[in-house]
Coordinates of C-alpha atoms in Angstrom, one line a residue:
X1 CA 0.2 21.2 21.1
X2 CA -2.5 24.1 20.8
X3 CA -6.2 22.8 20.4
X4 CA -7.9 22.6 17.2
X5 CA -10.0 25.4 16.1
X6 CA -14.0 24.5 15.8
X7 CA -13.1 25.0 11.5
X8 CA -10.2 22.4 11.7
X9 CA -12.2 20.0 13.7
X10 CA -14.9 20.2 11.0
X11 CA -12.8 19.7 8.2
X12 CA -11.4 16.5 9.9
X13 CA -14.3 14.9 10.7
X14 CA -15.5 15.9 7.3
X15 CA -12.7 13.7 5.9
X16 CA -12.9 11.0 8.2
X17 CA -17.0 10.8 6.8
X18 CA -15.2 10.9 3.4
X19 CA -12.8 7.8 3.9
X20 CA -15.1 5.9 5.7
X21 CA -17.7 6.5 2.7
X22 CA -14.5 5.2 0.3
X23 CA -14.7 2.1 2.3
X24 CA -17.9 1.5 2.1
X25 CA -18.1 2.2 -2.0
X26 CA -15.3 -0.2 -2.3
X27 CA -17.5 -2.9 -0.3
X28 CA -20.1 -3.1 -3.1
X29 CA -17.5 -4.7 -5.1
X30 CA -15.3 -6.6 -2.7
X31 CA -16.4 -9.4 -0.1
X32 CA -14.9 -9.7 3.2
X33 CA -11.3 -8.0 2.9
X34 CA -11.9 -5.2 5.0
X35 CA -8.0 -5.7 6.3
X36 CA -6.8 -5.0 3.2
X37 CA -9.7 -1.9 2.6
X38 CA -8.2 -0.9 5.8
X39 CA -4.7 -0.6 4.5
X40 CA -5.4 1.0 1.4
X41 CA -6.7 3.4 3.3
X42 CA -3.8 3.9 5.3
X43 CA -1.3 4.0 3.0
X44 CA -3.4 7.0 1.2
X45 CA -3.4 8.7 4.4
X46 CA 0.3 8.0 4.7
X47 CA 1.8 8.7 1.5
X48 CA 3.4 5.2 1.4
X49 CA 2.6 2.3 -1.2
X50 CA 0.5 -1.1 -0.7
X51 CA 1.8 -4.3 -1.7
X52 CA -0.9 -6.8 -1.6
X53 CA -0.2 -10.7 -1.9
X54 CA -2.5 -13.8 -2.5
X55 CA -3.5 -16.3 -4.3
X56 CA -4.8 -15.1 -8.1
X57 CA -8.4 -15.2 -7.7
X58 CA -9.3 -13.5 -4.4
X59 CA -9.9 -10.0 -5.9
X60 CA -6.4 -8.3 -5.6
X61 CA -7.0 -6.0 -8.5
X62 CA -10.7 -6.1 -8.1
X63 CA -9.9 -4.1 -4.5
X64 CA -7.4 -1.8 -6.3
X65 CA -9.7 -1.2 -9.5
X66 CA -12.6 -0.4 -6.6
X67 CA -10.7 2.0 -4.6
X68 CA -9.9 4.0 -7.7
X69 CA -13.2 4.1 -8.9
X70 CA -14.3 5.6 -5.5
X71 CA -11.7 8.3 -5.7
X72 CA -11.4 11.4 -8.0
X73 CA -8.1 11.0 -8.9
X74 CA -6.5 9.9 -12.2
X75 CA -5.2 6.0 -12.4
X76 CA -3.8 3.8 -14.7
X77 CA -3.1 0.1 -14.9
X78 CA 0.1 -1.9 -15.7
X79 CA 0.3 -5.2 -16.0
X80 CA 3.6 -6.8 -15.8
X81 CA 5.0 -9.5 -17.6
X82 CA 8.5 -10.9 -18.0
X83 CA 8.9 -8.9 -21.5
X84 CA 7.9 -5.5 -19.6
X85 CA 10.3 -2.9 -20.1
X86 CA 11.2 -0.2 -17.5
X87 CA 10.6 2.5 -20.0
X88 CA 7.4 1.1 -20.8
X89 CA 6.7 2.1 -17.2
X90 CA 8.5 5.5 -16.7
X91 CA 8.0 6.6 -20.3
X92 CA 11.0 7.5 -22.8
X93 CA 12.6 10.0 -25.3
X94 CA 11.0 9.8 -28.9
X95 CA 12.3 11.1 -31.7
X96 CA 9.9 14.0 -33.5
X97 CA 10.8 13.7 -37.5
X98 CA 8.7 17.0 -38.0
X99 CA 10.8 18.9 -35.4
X100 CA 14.0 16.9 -35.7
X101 CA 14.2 16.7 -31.2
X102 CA 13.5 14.3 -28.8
X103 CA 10.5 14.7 -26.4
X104 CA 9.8 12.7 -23.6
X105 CA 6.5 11.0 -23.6
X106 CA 4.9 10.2 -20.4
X107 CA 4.6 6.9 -19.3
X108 CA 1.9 5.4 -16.9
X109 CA 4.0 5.6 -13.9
X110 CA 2.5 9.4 -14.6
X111 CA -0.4 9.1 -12.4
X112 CA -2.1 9.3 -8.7
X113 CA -2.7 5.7 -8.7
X114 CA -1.0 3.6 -10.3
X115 CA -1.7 -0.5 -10.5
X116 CA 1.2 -2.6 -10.8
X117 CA -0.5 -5.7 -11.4
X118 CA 1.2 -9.0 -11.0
X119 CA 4.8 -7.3 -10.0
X120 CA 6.6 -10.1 -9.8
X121 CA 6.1 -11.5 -12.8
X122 CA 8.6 -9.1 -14.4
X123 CA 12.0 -9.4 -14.1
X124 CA 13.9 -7.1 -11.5
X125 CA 15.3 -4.8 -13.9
X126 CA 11.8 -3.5 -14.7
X127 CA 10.8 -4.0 -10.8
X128 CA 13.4 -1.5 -10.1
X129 CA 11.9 0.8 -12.4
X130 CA 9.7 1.9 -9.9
X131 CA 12.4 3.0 -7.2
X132 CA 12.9 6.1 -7.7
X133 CA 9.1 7.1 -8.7
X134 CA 8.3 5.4 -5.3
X135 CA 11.3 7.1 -3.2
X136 CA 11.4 10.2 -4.6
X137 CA 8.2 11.6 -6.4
X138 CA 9.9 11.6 -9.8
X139 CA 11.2 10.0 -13.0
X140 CA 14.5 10.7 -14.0
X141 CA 15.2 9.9 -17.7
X142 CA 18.0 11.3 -20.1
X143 CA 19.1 12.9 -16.4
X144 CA 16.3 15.4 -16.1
X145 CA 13.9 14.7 -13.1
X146 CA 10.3 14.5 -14.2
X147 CA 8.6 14.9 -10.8
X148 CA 4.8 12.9 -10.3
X149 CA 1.3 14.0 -10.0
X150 CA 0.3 14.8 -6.3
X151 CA -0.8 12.6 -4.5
X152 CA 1.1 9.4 -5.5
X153 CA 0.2 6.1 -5.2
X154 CA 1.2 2.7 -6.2
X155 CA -0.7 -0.5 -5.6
X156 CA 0.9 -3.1 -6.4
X157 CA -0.4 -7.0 -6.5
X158 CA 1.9 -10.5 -6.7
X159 CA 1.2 -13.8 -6.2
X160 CA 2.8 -16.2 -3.6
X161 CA 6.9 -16.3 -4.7
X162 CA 6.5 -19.7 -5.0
X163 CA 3.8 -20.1 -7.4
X164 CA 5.8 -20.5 -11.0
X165 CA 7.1 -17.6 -13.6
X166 CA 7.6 -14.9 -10.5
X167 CA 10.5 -12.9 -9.4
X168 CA 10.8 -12.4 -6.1
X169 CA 11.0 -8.5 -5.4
X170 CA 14.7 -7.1 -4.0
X171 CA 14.3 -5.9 -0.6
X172 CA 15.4 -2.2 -1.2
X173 CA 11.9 -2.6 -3.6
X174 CA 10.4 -4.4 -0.8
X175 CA 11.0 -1.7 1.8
X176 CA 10.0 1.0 -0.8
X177 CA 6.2 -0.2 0.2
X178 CA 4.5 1.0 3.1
X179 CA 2.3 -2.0 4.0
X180 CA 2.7 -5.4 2.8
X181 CA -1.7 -6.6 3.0
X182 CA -2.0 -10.1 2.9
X183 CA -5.4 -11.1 0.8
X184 CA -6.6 -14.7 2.3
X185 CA -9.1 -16.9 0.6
X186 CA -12.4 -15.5 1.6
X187 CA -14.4 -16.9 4.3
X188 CA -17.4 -20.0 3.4
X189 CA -20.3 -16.9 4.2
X190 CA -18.2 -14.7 2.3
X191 CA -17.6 -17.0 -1.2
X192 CA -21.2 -17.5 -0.8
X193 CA -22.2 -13.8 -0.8
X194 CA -19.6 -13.6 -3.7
X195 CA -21.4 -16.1 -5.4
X196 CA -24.8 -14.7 -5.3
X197 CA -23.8 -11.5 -6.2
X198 CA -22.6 -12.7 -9.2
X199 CA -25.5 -14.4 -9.7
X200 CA -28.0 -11.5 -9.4
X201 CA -25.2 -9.8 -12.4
X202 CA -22.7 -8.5 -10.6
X203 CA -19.6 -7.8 -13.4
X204 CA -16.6 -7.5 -11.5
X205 CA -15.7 -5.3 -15.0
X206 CA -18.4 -2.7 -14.8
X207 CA -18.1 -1.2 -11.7
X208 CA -19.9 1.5 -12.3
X209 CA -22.6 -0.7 -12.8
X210 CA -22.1 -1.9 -9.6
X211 CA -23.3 1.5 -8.1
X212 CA -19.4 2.6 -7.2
X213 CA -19.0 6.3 -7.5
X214 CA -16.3 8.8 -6.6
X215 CA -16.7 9.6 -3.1
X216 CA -13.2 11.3 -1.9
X217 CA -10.8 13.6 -3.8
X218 CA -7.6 15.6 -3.3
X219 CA -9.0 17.9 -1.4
X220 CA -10.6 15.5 1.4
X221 CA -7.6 13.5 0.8
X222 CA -5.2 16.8 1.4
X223 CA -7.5 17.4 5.2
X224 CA -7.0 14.1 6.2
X225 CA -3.4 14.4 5.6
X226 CA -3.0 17.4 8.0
X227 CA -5.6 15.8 10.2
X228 CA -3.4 12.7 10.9
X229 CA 0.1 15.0 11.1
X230 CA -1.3 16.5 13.9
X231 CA -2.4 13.0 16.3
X232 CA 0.2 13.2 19.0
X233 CA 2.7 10.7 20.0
X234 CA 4.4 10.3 23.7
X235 CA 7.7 9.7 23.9
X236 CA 6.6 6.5 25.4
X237 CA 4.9 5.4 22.2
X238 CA 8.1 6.2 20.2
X239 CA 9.9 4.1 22.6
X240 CA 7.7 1.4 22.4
X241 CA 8.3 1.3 18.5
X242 CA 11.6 1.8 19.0
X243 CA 11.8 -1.7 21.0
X244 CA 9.6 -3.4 18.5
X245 CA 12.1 -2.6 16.0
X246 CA 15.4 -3.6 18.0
X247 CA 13.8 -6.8 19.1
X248 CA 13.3 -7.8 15.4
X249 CA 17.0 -6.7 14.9
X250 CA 18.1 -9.3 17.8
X251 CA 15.7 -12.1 17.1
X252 CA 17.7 -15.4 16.1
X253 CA 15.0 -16.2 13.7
X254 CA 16.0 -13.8 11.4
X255 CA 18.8 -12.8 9.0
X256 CA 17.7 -9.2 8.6
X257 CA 15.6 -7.0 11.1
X258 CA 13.3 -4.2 10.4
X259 CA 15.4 -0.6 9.8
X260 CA 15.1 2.6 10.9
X261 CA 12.9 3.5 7.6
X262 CA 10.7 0.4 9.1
X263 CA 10.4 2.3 12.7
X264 CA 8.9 5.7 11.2
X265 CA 6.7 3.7 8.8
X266 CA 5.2 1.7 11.6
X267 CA 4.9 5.4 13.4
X268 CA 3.5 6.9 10.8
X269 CA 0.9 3.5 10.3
X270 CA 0.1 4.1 13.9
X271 CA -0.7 7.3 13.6
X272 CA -3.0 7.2 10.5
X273 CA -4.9 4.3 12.4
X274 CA -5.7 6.0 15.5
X275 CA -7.3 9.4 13.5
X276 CA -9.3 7.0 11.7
X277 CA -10.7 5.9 14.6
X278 CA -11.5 9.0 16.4
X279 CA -8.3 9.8 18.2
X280 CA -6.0 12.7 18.2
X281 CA -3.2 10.5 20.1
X282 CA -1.4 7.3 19.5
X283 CA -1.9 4.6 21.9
X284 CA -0.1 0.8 22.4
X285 CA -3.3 -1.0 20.3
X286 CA -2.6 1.3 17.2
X287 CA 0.8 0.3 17.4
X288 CA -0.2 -3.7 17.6
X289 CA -3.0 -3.3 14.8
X290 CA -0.4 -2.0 12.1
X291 CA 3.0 -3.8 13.6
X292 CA 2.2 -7.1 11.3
X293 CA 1.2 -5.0 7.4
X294 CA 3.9 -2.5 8.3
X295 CA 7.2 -5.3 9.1
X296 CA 6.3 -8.8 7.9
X297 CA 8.0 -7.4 4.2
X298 CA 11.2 -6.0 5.9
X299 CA 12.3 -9.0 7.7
X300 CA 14.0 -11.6 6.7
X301 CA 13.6 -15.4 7.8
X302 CA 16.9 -17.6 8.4
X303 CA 16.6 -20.9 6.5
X304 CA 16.5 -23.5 9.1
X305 CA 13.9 -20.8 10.4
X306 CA 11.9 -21.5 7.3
X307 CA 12.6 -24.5 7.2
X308 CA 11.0 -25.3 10.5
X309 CA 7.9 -23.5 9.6
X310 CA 8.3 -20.5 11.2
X311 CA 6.6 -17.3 9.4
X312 CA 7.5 -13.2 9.4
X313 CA 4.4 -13.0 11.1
X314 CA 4.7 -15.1 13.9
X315 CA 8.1 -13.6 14.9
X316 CA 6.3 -10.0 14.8
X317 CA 3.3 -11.8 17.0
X318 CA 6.0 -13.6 19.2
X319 CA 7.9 -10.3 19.8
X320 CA 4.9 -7.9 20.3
X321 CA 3.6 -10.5 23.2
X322 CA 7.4 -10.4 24.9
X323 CA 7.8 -6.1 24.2
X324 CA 6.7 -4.5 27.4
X325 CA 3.7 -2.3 26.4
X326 CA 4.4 1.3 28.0
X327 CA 1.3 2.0 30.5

């Protein structure tokens, strides 16, 4: 791999200050979540989609909402509920009375970031709306592809399957995401610091208010990008993610282990992680840091499993302990 030029090397580091400025904006709104912060930021630097899952109340959308009002990019919000419709997501053909044609009108799903709040709270018809907009770039309705704004991004927030009126997502949705970010009650320092912010006025609806502004557009967003496709990767590395991979395949805890899709995502995790923090090569830690956000959602439990209170993330832990790390 030739070196970078000086100009290269500026405009990376220039969008590495950018992101880490984006993380920093989002922090004025959002206490303590700095994992999840993390993978948004990933996942934009990846082209891949977050799924984020918690409780309601421990500022899911709130961190979405943020990182689009620290980015110049255009967003829209959907919120699903069980009488959603998938055209009310991809848009459909209406009928013009003054031309006598169809058009197609745009639905939200038109976008660089789009929010799918509470996605499992719609039924899977309308989940699987999103497939091909997610897979492929584009909307194909009346079979003509309508392909998406560039960059792409959904954001996606559910509550715990169990908690009532959800619909748990298919897995060929469920691999569609790049990370699956966990959003845990906050800390006792942190739910105090939430608390007196909102009693000096924060408005968790005004964040401009809140002193967020846009701090990273397409263009920092489009350096980064080539930035990251350049960090290196040995063939030990590869091998190492390979073995992650099989072992998850050949664990008897599960019914279902992570794919080949799940190997490149973790890859490609890896490598956005290690040009965040400084590094033009992937190394075994980058591979640990991302292994839990990139799998735990393309596994699959067996039920005595479960039942015994084993999670997807203690498997990943148990196998990433027994993996040998290359040296």
């Amino acid at each position: 791999m030739s070196a970078p030029t000086p100009e290269t090397a500026e405009n990376s580091d220039r969008a590495r200050t950018s992101l880490e400025a984006l993380r920093n904006e989002i922090a004025k709104a959002v206490v303590g979540q700095d994992p999840a912060v993390t993978g948004l930021v990933v996942a934009l630097l990846c082209r891949g989609h977050v799924l984020l899952e918690g409780v309601p109340g421990v500022a899911k959308t709130l961190l979405v909402r943020a990182l689009a009002a620290s980015l110049e990019l255009d967003t829209k919000r959907v919120q699903f509920t069980p009488d959603l419709m998938p055209s009310d997501v991809t848009g459909s053909l209406v009928y013009d009375t003054r031309t006598s044609e169809f058009s197609f009108q745009q639905g939200p799903v038109f976008t660089n970031l789009l929010l799918a709040d509470e996605i499992n709270r719609t039924p899977p018809k309308t989940q699987s709306s999103l497939l091909e907009a997610m897979e492929e770039r584009q909307v194909t309705v009346d079979g003509t592809p309508r392909p998406l704004p560039e960059p792409f991004l959904v954001a996606a927030t559910q509550n715990p399957v169990e908690y009532e009126g959800t619909y748990p997502l298919p897995e060929a949705q469920l691999d569609r995401f790049l990370l699956k970010l966990t959003v845990p009650l906050p800390s006792r320092e942190d739910e105090i610091d939430v608390l007196t912010r909102h009693a000096e006025g924060f408005n968790p609806r005004d964040l401009e208010a809140a002193g967020i502004r846009p701090v990273a557009g397409p263009a920092d967003l489009a350096a980064a990008r080539a930035a990251v496709a350049k960090v290196s990767v040995s063939a030990e590395i590869a091998g190492y993610v390979v073995d992650i991979c099989r072992a998850t395949r050949e664990s008897p805890s599960l019914t279902l282990g992570a794919s080949p899709r799940g190997a490149t995502a973790l890859l490609s995790t890896a490598r956005a992680w290690a040009w965040l923090t400084g590094r033009d090569y992937v190394i075994p830690d980058d591979v640990k840091a991302l292994a839990l956000p990139t799998l735990r959602h393309r596994i699959q439990l067996r039920p005595e499993a479960e039942m015994e209170g084993v999670t997807a993330d203690s498997v990943i832990t148990a196998i990433l302990a027994h993996v040998p790390v290359p040296r």
